[in-house]
Short mmCIF file of C-alpha atoms and ligand atoms in Angstrom, two decimals:
data_model
loop_
_atom_site.label_atom_id
_atom_site.label_comp_id
_atom_site.label_asym_id
_atom_site.label_seq_id
_atom_site.Cartn_x
_atom_site.Cartn_y
_atom_site.Cartn_z
CA MET N 98 0.00 0.00 0.00
CA VAL N 99 1.46 3.41 -0.97
CA GLU N 100 1.94 5.63 2.12
CA ARG N 101 0.60 9.15 1.65
CA HIS N 102 0.14 12.40 3.48
CA THR N 103 -2.91 14.41 2.41
CA ARG N 104 -4.32 17.76 3.37
CA PRO N 105 -7.26 19.89 2.22
CA VAL N 106 -6.49 22.66 -0.28
CA PRO N 107 -8.93 24.93 -2.14
CA GLY N 108 -10.76 22.76 -4.67
CA GLY N 109 -9.53 19.41 -3.38
CA ARG N 110 -6.90 17.51 -1.37
CA ALA N 111 -3.16 17.77 -1.90
CA VAL N 112 -1.46 14.37 -1.89
CA TYR N 113 2.19 13.84 -0.95
CA LEU N 114 3.69 10.38 -1.43
CA THR N 115 5.71 9.56 1.69
CA GLU N 116 8.63 8.05 -0.18
CA ARG N 117 9.10 11.29 -2.11
CA LEU N 118 8.86 13.29 1.13
CA TRP N 119 11.78 11.28 2.52
CA GLU N 120 13.87 12.12 -0.56
CA LEU N 121 12.97 15.81 -0.42
CA ALA N 122 13.62 16.03 3.32
CA GLU N 123 17.09 14.51 3.09
CA GLY N 124 19.75 16.96 4.22
CA LEU N 125 17.35 19.27 6.12
CA PRO N 126 18.70 20.23 9.56
CA VAL N 127 17.41 18.08 12.42
CA GLU N 128 15.85 19.94 15.35
CA SER N 129 14.39 18.75 18.63
CA VAL N 130 10.66 19.56 18.73
CA PRO N 131 8.26 19.29 21.73
CA ILE N 132 5.86 16.40 21.06
CA ASP N 133 3.01 18.44 22.51
CA SER N 134 3.50 21.03 19.77
CA ILE N 135 2.64 18.49 17.05
CA LYS N 136 -1.13 18.73 16.62
CA ALA N 137 -1.45 15.45 14.73
CA PHE N 138 -0.52 13.53 17.90
CA ASP N 139 -3.93 14.46 19.29
CA GLU N 140 -5.84 13.78 16.08
CA ASP N 141 -7.13 10.66 14.28
CA CYS N 142 -4.38 10.10 11.71
CA TRP N 143 -4.86 6.35 11.31
CA PHE N 144 -8.44 5.19 11.58
CA GLY N 145 -10.38 7.50 9.24
CA GLY N 146 -13.18 7.95 11.79
CA ALA N 147 -13.88 4.19 12.10
CA ALA N 148 -14.99 2.61 15.38
CA VAL N 149 -11.62 1.41 16.64
CA THR N 150 -11.12 -2.24 17.58
CA CYS N 151 -8.39 -3.88 19.70
CA ARG N 152 -6.96 -5.45 16.55
CA MET N 153 -6.64 -2.05 14.90
CA VAL N 154 -4.85 -0.70 17.95
CA ALA N 155 -2.63 -3.81 18.07
CA ARG N 156 -1.64 -3.32 14.43
CA HIS N 157 -0.49 0.20 15.09
CA ALA N 158 1.17 -0.91 18.32
CA ALA N 159 3.27 -3.32 16.23
CA LEU N 160 4.25 -0.48 13.89
CA ILE N 161 5.09 1.70 16.88
CA GLN N 162 7.33 -1.06 18.24
CA LYS N 163 9.10 -1.32 14.89
CA ALA N 164 9.46 2.48 14.48
CA ASP N 165 13.08 3.60 14.11
CA LEU N 166 13.76 6.76 16.09
CA SER N 167 17.06 7.34 14.30
CA PHE N 168 14.95 8.80 11.44
CA PRO N 169 13.53 12.27 12.17
CA VAL N 170 9.82 12.92 11.61
CA ILE N 171 8.90 15.29 8.78
CA LEU N 172 7.04 18.55 9.40
CA SER N 173 5.59 21.05 6.94
CA ALA N 174 6.78 24.66 7.01
CA ASP N 175 3.93 25.48 9.43
CA GLY N 176 4.72 22.56 11.74
CA ARG N 177 2.10 20.03 10.59
CA LEU N 178 3.11 16.37 10.67
CA MET N 179 3.73 14.94 7.20
CA ASP N 180 5.36 11.66 8.26
CA GLY N 181 6.23 9.97 11.56
CA GLY N 182 3.12 9.28 13.71
CA HIS N 183 4.47 5.92 14.89
CA ARG N 184 7.87 7.38 15.80
CA ILE N 185 6.23 10.14 17.84
CA SER N 186 4.11 7.53 19.64
CA LYS N 187 7.18 5.42 20.40
CA ALA N 188 9.09 8.40 21.78
CA TRP N 189 6.11 9.48 23.90
CA ILE N 190 5.63 5.95 25.35
CA SER N 191 9.30 5.92 26.35
CA GLY N 192 8.69 9.12 28.34
CA ALA N 193 10.33 11.54 25.89
CA THR N 194 8.82 14.99 25.60
CA THR N 195 10.64 15.93 22.40
CA ILE N 196 11.27 14.25 19.04
CA ASP N 197 13.87 14.75 16.31
CA ALA N 198 12.26 16.45 13.34
CA VAL N 199 13.09 18.04 10.02
CA ARG N 200 10.96 20.87 8.74
CA PHE N 201 10.53 22.14 5.19
CA VAL N 202 11.37 25.82 4.84
CA VAL N 203 8.90 25.98 1.97
CA ASP N 204 6.54 23.06 1.48
CA PRO N 205 7.18 21.03 -1.66
CA GLU N 206 4.57 20.87 -4.39
CA PRO N 207 2.21 17.93 -3.78
CA ASP N 208 2.52 14.91 -6.04
CA TYR N 209 -1.01 15.64 -7.21
CA ILE N 210 -4.32 17.17 -6.19
CA GLU N 211 -7.41 15.03 -5.77
CA PRO N 212 -10.07 17.50 -6.98
CA ASP N 213 -13.33 17.97 -5.06
CA PRO N 214 -16.14 16.26 -6.92
CA PRO N 215 -18.71 18.33 -8.83
CA GLY N 216 -22.05 19.30 -7.22
CA VAL N 217 -24.07 16.29 -8.34
CA VAL N 218 -21.46 13.93 -6.89
CA GLN N 219 -21.18 15.94 -3.65
CA ASN N 220 -24.93 15.61 -3.18
CA ASN N 221 -24.71 11.88 -3.82
CA ARG N 222 -21.95 11.64 -1.24
CA GLN N 223 -24.17 13.23 1.41
CA TYR N 224 -27.03 10.95 0.45
CA TRP N 225 -24.84 7.84 0.81
CA GLU N 226 -23.36 9.11 4.06
CA ALA N 227 -26.90 9.36 5.42
CA LEU N 228 -27.58 5.74 4.41
CA ALA N 229 -24.27 4.43 5.77
CA PRO N 230 -25.15 3.79 9.42
CA ALA N 231 -27.97 1.44 8.36
CA ARG N 232 -25.86 -0.43 5.82
CA PRO N 233 -23.22 -2.60 7.48
CA GLY N 234 -22.99 -5.15 4.64
CA GLU N 235 -22.28 -8.82 5.28
CA PRO N 236 -21.37 -9.95 8.79
CA ILE N 237 -17.77 -10.97 9.47
CA GLU N 238 -18.76 -14.67 9.72
CA VAL N 239 -19.90 -14.59 6.09
CA LEU N 240 -16.83 -12.70 4.96
CA GLU N 241 -14.59 -15.20 6.74
CA THR N 242 -15.64 -17.80 4.19
CA GLY N 243 -16.19 -15.39 1.28
CA ARG N 244 -19.17 -17.56 0.30
CA ASN N 245 -22.31 -15.88 -1.10
CA VAL N 246 -20.63 -12.52 -1.64
CA LEU N 247 -19.82 -13.09 -5.33
CA ASN N 248 -22.21 -15.08 -7.49
CA GLU N 249 -21.10 -17.96 -9.70
CA HIS N 250 -21.00 -15.79 -12.86
CA GLU N 251 -18.83 -13.19 -11.15
CA ARG N 252 -16.48 -15.85 -9.81
CA ALA N 253 -16.11 -17.34 -13.30
CA ALA N 254 -15.49 -13.92 -14.88
CA ILE N 255 -12.92 -12.97 -12.24
CA GLY N 256 -10.91 -16.20 -12.54
CA ASP N 257 -7.62 -16.56 -10.72
CA ILE N 258 -6.64 -13.17 -9.30
CA ARG N 259 -3.79 -14.29 -7.06
CA GLY N 260 -1.10 -11.61 -7.20
CA ARG N 261 -3.21 -9.45 -9.54
CA ARG N 262 -3.94 -5.77 -9.03
CA VAL N 263 -7.68 -5.26 -8.62
CA LEU N 264 -9.62 -1.99 -8.36
CA GLN N 265 -13.24 -1.98 -7.18
CA LEU N 266 -15.25 1.17 -7.88
CA ALA N 267 -18.18 2.27 -5.69
CA CYS N 268 -17.14 -0.44 -3.24
CA SER N 269 -19.43 0.69 -0.40
CA VAL N 270 -18.47 -1.24 2.77
CA GLY N 271 -16.00 -3.35 0.81
CA ASP N 272 -17.48 -6.84 1.06
CA GLU N 273 -16.52 -7.78 -2.50
CA ALA N 274 -13.13 -6.08 -2.21
CA LEU N 275 -12.43 -8.17 0.90
CA VAL N 276 -13.25 -11.34 -1.02
CA PHE N 277 -10.82 -10.26 -3.75
CA ALA N 278 -8.15 -9.77 -1.07
CA ARG N 279 -8.94 -13.21 0.37
CA LEU N 280 -8.44 -14.63 -3.14
CA GLY N 281 -4.91 -13.25 -3.07
CA ALA N 282 -5.29 -10.04 -5.08
CA ASP N 283 -3.65 -6.69 -4.34
CA VAL N 284 -6.84 -4.67 -3.92
CA THR N 285 -7.74 -0.98 -4.05
CA ALA N 286 -11.36 -0.12 -3.30
CA VAL N 287 -12.84 3.30 -3.96
CA ASP N 288 -16.01 4.90 -2.67
CA LEU N 289 -17.35 8.40 -2.17
CA ALA N 290 -18.75 7.90 1.30
CA PRO N 291 -16.18 8.01 4.14
CA SER N 292 -18.43 6.13 6.56
CA HIS N 293 -18.74 3.16 4.22
CA LEU N 294 -14.98 3.11 3.84
CA ALA N 295 -14.49 3.26 7.60
CA THR N 296 -16.70 0.15 7.92
CA GLY N 297 -14.67 -1.55 5.19
CA ARG N 298 -11.40 -0.73 6.95
CA ALA N 299 -12.70 -2.06 10.26
CA LYS N 300 -13.79 -5.29 8.54
CA ALA N 301 -10.39 -5.66 6.89
CA GLU N 302 -8.73 -5.29 10.30
CA LYS N 303 -10.97 -7.94 11.82
CA LEU N 304 -10.39 -10.31 8.94
CA ASP N 305 -6.66 -9.59 8.85
CA LEU N 306 -6.90 -8.72 5.14
CA THR N 307 -5.31 -5.82 3.32
CA VAL N 308 -7.41 -3.56 1.09
CA ASP N 309 -6.39 -0.01 0.22
CA PHE N 310 -9.75 1.74 0.85
CA ARG N 311 -9.72 5.17 -0.77
CA GLU N 312 -12.21 8.00 -0.58
CA GLN N 313 -12.51 9.07 -4.21
CA ASP N 314 -15.00 10.07 -6.85
CA MET N 315 -14.89 7.28 -9.42
CA MET N 316 -15.13 9.96 -12.13
CA SER N 317 -11.76 11.49 -11.21
CA LEU N 318 -9.49 8.82 -9.79
CA SER N 319 -6.17 10.03 -8.49
CA GLU N 320 -3.20 9.41 -10.74
CA ASP N 321 -1.63 6.68 -8.63
CA LEU N 322 -4.71 4.46 -9.10
CA THR N 323 -3.49 2.90 -12.31
CA GLY N 324 -2.00 -0.31 -13.70
CA TYR N 325 -4.86 -2.66 -12.78
CA ASP N 326 -5.41 -6.17 -14.08
CA LEU N 327 -9.07 -6.05 -13.14
CA ILE N 328 -11.53 -3.20 -12.54
CA PHE N 329 -14.84 -4.28 -11.03
CA ILE N 330 -18.14 -2.51 -10.38
CA SER N 331 -21.38 -4.10 -9.25
CA TRP N 332 -24.94 -3.93 -7.88
CA GLY N 333 -26.02 -0.35 -7.91
CA GLY N 334 -22.56 1.09 -8.59
CA LEU N 335 -22.87 2.02 -12.27
CA CYS N 336 -26.11 3.97 -11.73
CA TRP N 337 -24.08 6.61 -9.82
CA VAL N 338 -21.87 7.34 -12.84
CA PRO N 339 -23.04 10.70 -14.23
CA ASP N 340 -21.10 10.49 -17.53
CA LEU N 341 -20.73 6.96 -18.84
CA ASP N 342 -18.41 7.78 -21.78
CA ALA N 343 -15.98 9.72 -19.55
CA TRP N 344 -16.10 7.00 -16.88
CA THR N 345 -15.38 4.20 -19.38
CA ARG N 346 -12.47 6.15 -20.88
CA LEU N 347 -11.03 6.64 -17.38
CA VAL N 348 -11.43 2.94 -16.56
CA ALA N 349 -9.76 1.92 -19.85
CA ASP N 350 -6.90 4.29 -19.07
CA ARG N 351 -6.34 2.71 -15.62
CA LEU N 352 -6.29 -0.90 -16.89
CA ASN N 353 -3.08 -2.64 -17.86
CA PRO N 354 -2.97 -3.83 -21.47
CA GLY N 355 -4.86 -7.15 -21.35
CA GLY N 356 -6.62 -6.04 -18.14
CA LYS N 357 -10.33 -6.71 -17.68
CA LEU N 358 -13.36 -4.59 -16.84
CA ILE N 359 -16.26 -6.41 -15.17
CA VAL N 360 -19.64 -4.75 -14.78
CA SER N 361 -22.13 -6.92 -12.86
CA GLU N 362 -25.36 -4.99 -12.53
CA HIS N 363 -29.11 -4.71 -12.37
CA HIS N 364 -30.49 -4.85 -15.89
CA PRO N 365 -31.69 -1.45 -17.16
CA LEU N 366 -34.88 -3.12 -18.38
CA TRP N 367 -35.59 -4.21 -14.80
CA GLU N 368 -34.90 -0.63 -13.72
CA VAL N 369 -37.83 0.67 -15.80
CA LEU N 370 -40.35 -2.13 -15.24
CA THR N 371 -42.66 -2.55 -12.26
CA VAL N 372 -44.76 -5.60 -11.49
CA ALA N 373 -48.44 -4.56 -11.73
CA ASP N 374 -49.98 -7.95 -11.06
CA GLU N 375 -49.16 -11.59 -11.56
CA ASP N 376 -49.10 -11.40 -15.37
CA ARG N 377 -48.58 -7.68 -16.04
CA LEU N 378 -45.65 -5.26 -16.00
CA ARG N 379 -45.92 -1.47 -16.06
CA ILE N 380 -43.30 0.79 -17.60
CA THR N 381 -42.39 3.18 -14.78
CA GLY N 382 -39.11 4.57 -16.10
CA ASP N 383 -37.61 5.70 -19.39
CA TYR N 384 -35.10 3.20 -20.82
CA PHE N 385 -33.74 5.82 -23.23
CA THR N 386 -33.23 8.74 -20.81
CA PRO N 387 -30.36 8.12 -18.39
CA ASP N 388 -31.15 10.88 -15.84
CA ARG N 389 -33.57 9.27 -13.46
CA GLN N 390 -36.16 11.61 -11.94
CA GLY N 391 -36.58 9.99 -8.55
CA TYR N 392 -37.75 6.41 -8.15
CA ALA N 393 -41.27 5.84 -9.51
CA ASP N 394 -40.92 2.28 -8.20
CA PRO N 395 -39.43 2.30 -4.67
CA LEU N 396 -38.03 -1.20 -5.32
CA LYS N 397 -35.48 0.41 -7.66
CA ALA N 398 -34.10 2.77 -4.96
CA PRO N 399 -31.19 1.58 -2.77
CA GLN N 400 -32.56 -1.38 -0.83
CA ILE N 401 -31.92 0.13 2.59
CA THR N 402 -34.37 2.99 1.90
CA ARG N 403 -37.16 0.39 2.23
CA THR N 404 -36.15 -0.01 5.87
CA ILE N 405 -35.12 3.49 6.92
CA GLY N 406 -36.87 5.63 4.31
CA THR N 407 -35.28 8.05 1.85
CA PRO N 408 -33.05 10.73 3.36
CA ASP N 409 -34.20 14.22 2.51
CA ILE N 410 -31.04 14.97 0.54
CA PRO N 411 -30.96 15.71 -3.20
CA HIS N 412 -29.33 12.91 -5.16
CA GLN N 413 -29.13 11.87 -8.79
CA SER N 414 -28.74 8.40 -10.22
CA PHE N 415 -28.85 7.17 -13.80
CA VAL N 416 -30.19 4.27 -15.84
CA TRP N 417 -27.57 3.31 -18.41
CA SER N 418 -29.09 1.26 -21.24
CA ILE N 419 -27.28 -1.73 -22.68
CA GLY N 420 -26.71 0.29 -25.87
CA ASN N 421 -25.20 3.15 -23.81
CA LEU N 422 -22.86 0.74 -22.02
CA ILE N 423 -21.66 -1.24 -25.02
CA SER N 424 -21.15 1.92 -27.07
CA ALA N 425 -19.12 3.49 -24.25
CA VAL N 426 -16.99 0.37 -23.87
CA LEU N 427 -16.23 0.25 -27.60
CA ALA N 428 -15.63 4.02 -27.83
CA ALA N 429 -13.08 3.74 -25.00
CA GLY N 430 -11.10 1.28 -27.15
CA LEU N 431 -11.92 -1.79 -25.05
CA THR N 432 -12.75 -5.14 -26.66
CA LEU N 433 -16.09 -6.56 -25.62
CA ASN N 434 -15.37 -10.03 -24.31
CA SER N 435 -18.75 -11.24 -23.07
CA PHE N 436 -22.21 -9.95 -22.29
CA GLN N 437 -24.59 -12.20 -20.35
CA GLU N 438 -28.16 -11.49 -19.19
CA PHE N 439 -29.81 -13.40 -16.37
CA PRO N 440 -33.36 -13.88 -15.10
CA VAL N 441 -33.79 -13.47 -11.33
CA PRO N 442 -37.48 -14.19 -10.62
CA ASP N 443 -37.25 -12.78 -7.07
CA MET N 444 -36.46 -9.36 -8.55
CA TYR N 445 -39.88 -9.37 -10.26
CA ASP N 446 -41.69 -10.43 -7.13
CA GLY N 447 -45.38 -11.05 -7.86
CA LEU N 448 -44.93 -11.94 -11.54
CA ALA N 449 -46.10 -15.51 -11.39
CA GLY N 450 -44.07 -17.93 -13.47
CA THR N 451 -43.09 -15.66 -16.36
CA ALA N 452 -40.29 -13.75 -14.61
CA THR N 453 -37.85 -16.37 -15.94
CA ARG N 454 -38.44 -14.98 -19.46
CA ILE N 455 -37.03 -11.49 -18.95
CA PRO N 456 -33.62 -10.29 -17.77
CA ALA N 457 -33.06 -8.91 -14.27
CA THR N 458 -29.26 -8.65 -14.19
CA TYR N 459 -26.32 -8.68 -16.58
CA LEU N 460 -22.59 -9.22 -16.52
CA LEU N 461 -20.26 -7.56 -19.01
CA THR N 462 -16.57 -8.25 -19.44
CA ALA N 463 -14.30 -6.18 -21.67
CA ILE N 464 -10.56 -6.30 -22.23
CA ARG N 465 -8.10 -3.49 -22.81
C1 SAM O 568 -25.33 0.33 -3.90
S1 SAM O 568 -23.72 0.76 -3.39
C2 SAM O 568 -22.60 -0.17 -4.37
C3 SAM O 568 -22.73 -1.51 -4.47
C4 SAM O 568 -21.70 -2.42 -3.86
N1 SAM O 568 -21.25 -3.29 -4.92
C5 SAM O 568 -22.44 -3.19 -2.80
O1 SAM O 568 -23.01 -4.23 -3.16
O2 SAM O 568 -22.47 -2.74 -1.68
C6 SAM O 568 -23.45 2.30 -4.17
C7 SAM O 568 -22.15 2.94 -3.71
O3 SAM O 568 -21.73 3.86 -4.70
C8 SAM O 568 -21.02 4.89 -4.04
N2 SAM O 568 -20.88 6.01 -4.96
C9 SAM O 568 -21.86 6.80 -5.46
N3 SAM O 568 -21.33 7.71 -6.31
C10 SAM O 568 -19.99 7.48 -6.34
C11 SAM O 568 -18.89 8.11 -7.02
N4 SAM O 568 -19.07 9.14 -7.84
N5 SAM O 568 -17.64 7.63 -6.80
C12 SAM O 568 -17.43 6.58 -5.95
N6 SAM O 568 -18.44 5.95 -5.29
C13 SAM O 568 -19.70 6.40 -5.48
C14 SAM O 568 -21.88 5.14 -2.82
O4 SAM O 568 -21.19 5.83 -1.80
C15 SAM O 568 -22.27 3.72 -2.41
O5 SAM O 568 -21.39 3.18 -1.45
#
């Protein structure tokens, strides 16, 4: 996992890669700095707001034990910690009140800026944050086996991912990403909503699995998220993409040559059909207009809203038709490898018998 220091800047977050900070800080004069003057020591630098478990603390305790105090910590020009939380902790535990530090006279340029998402995406972030507390995902006991998280078609499409670099987009609480990690992949998992990611991180700690959970808009992935063998999105992920052509170009750009995109989703036909009675469907959406104006059929809204209701926060999702998706994949220069459609009678609850004759889900694979 690449170590980074980030901080808010106008319009986004500045990202500094720790390894580059070490190079830039070489040769700076070492000074002795009071530990109490370093604000980060009293802030949450490690847990991203997650409910902290003993295992999480133990992991950092191990890093604190290993920390090498012969290397000074790195401070920005205004005294903010850029690298060295474990060294400060080690020094403090040993009773020290000061720590060796180097300080930039002028801060270096960041490696890159992660831009703030546009308005529609910011609204969607708030909406998903509001849903997060009610959406814990699969319990740890299920994730310990990995069973039932991926379906048989997904497992077949994914194949052997041992040692492969996998990126999951719109990962939510990370259940699928954790299965990829269990299968031996080197996994990055991206979502907009920090609370979902915090749940994912806590699960990873409990399961002793490594997933690089990153808070990002999947429309503007940071530059270091590249070189993937597999990019995966599923179950109510694609409908949050506001510009399918731009998204598919970005995905193609972040795949290695020969790398695979998998989209495993609700079928757009299902999105616009509502069961009226046991042998009748009503058309309650527009297959040809991606911008969805609310959910005419509440069964098409995120499942959790059926339990806790819909938060009063503006949000915008999209119905991408099969034509939209395949055209975007081809326009991005990917090769369409497979496109499967599946009936799932339970998704047309109330349609007696005939629900096996229409698609409810699909799985697309495309290769760069
Ligand atoms: C229904 S969940 C995703 C499905 C996931 N496969 C699962 O089964 O839990 C939708 C997720 O998309 C995320 N999301 C929405 N817009 C996004 C964006 N622009 N970038 C990244 N994630 C986004 C939400 O925060 C939410 O966690």
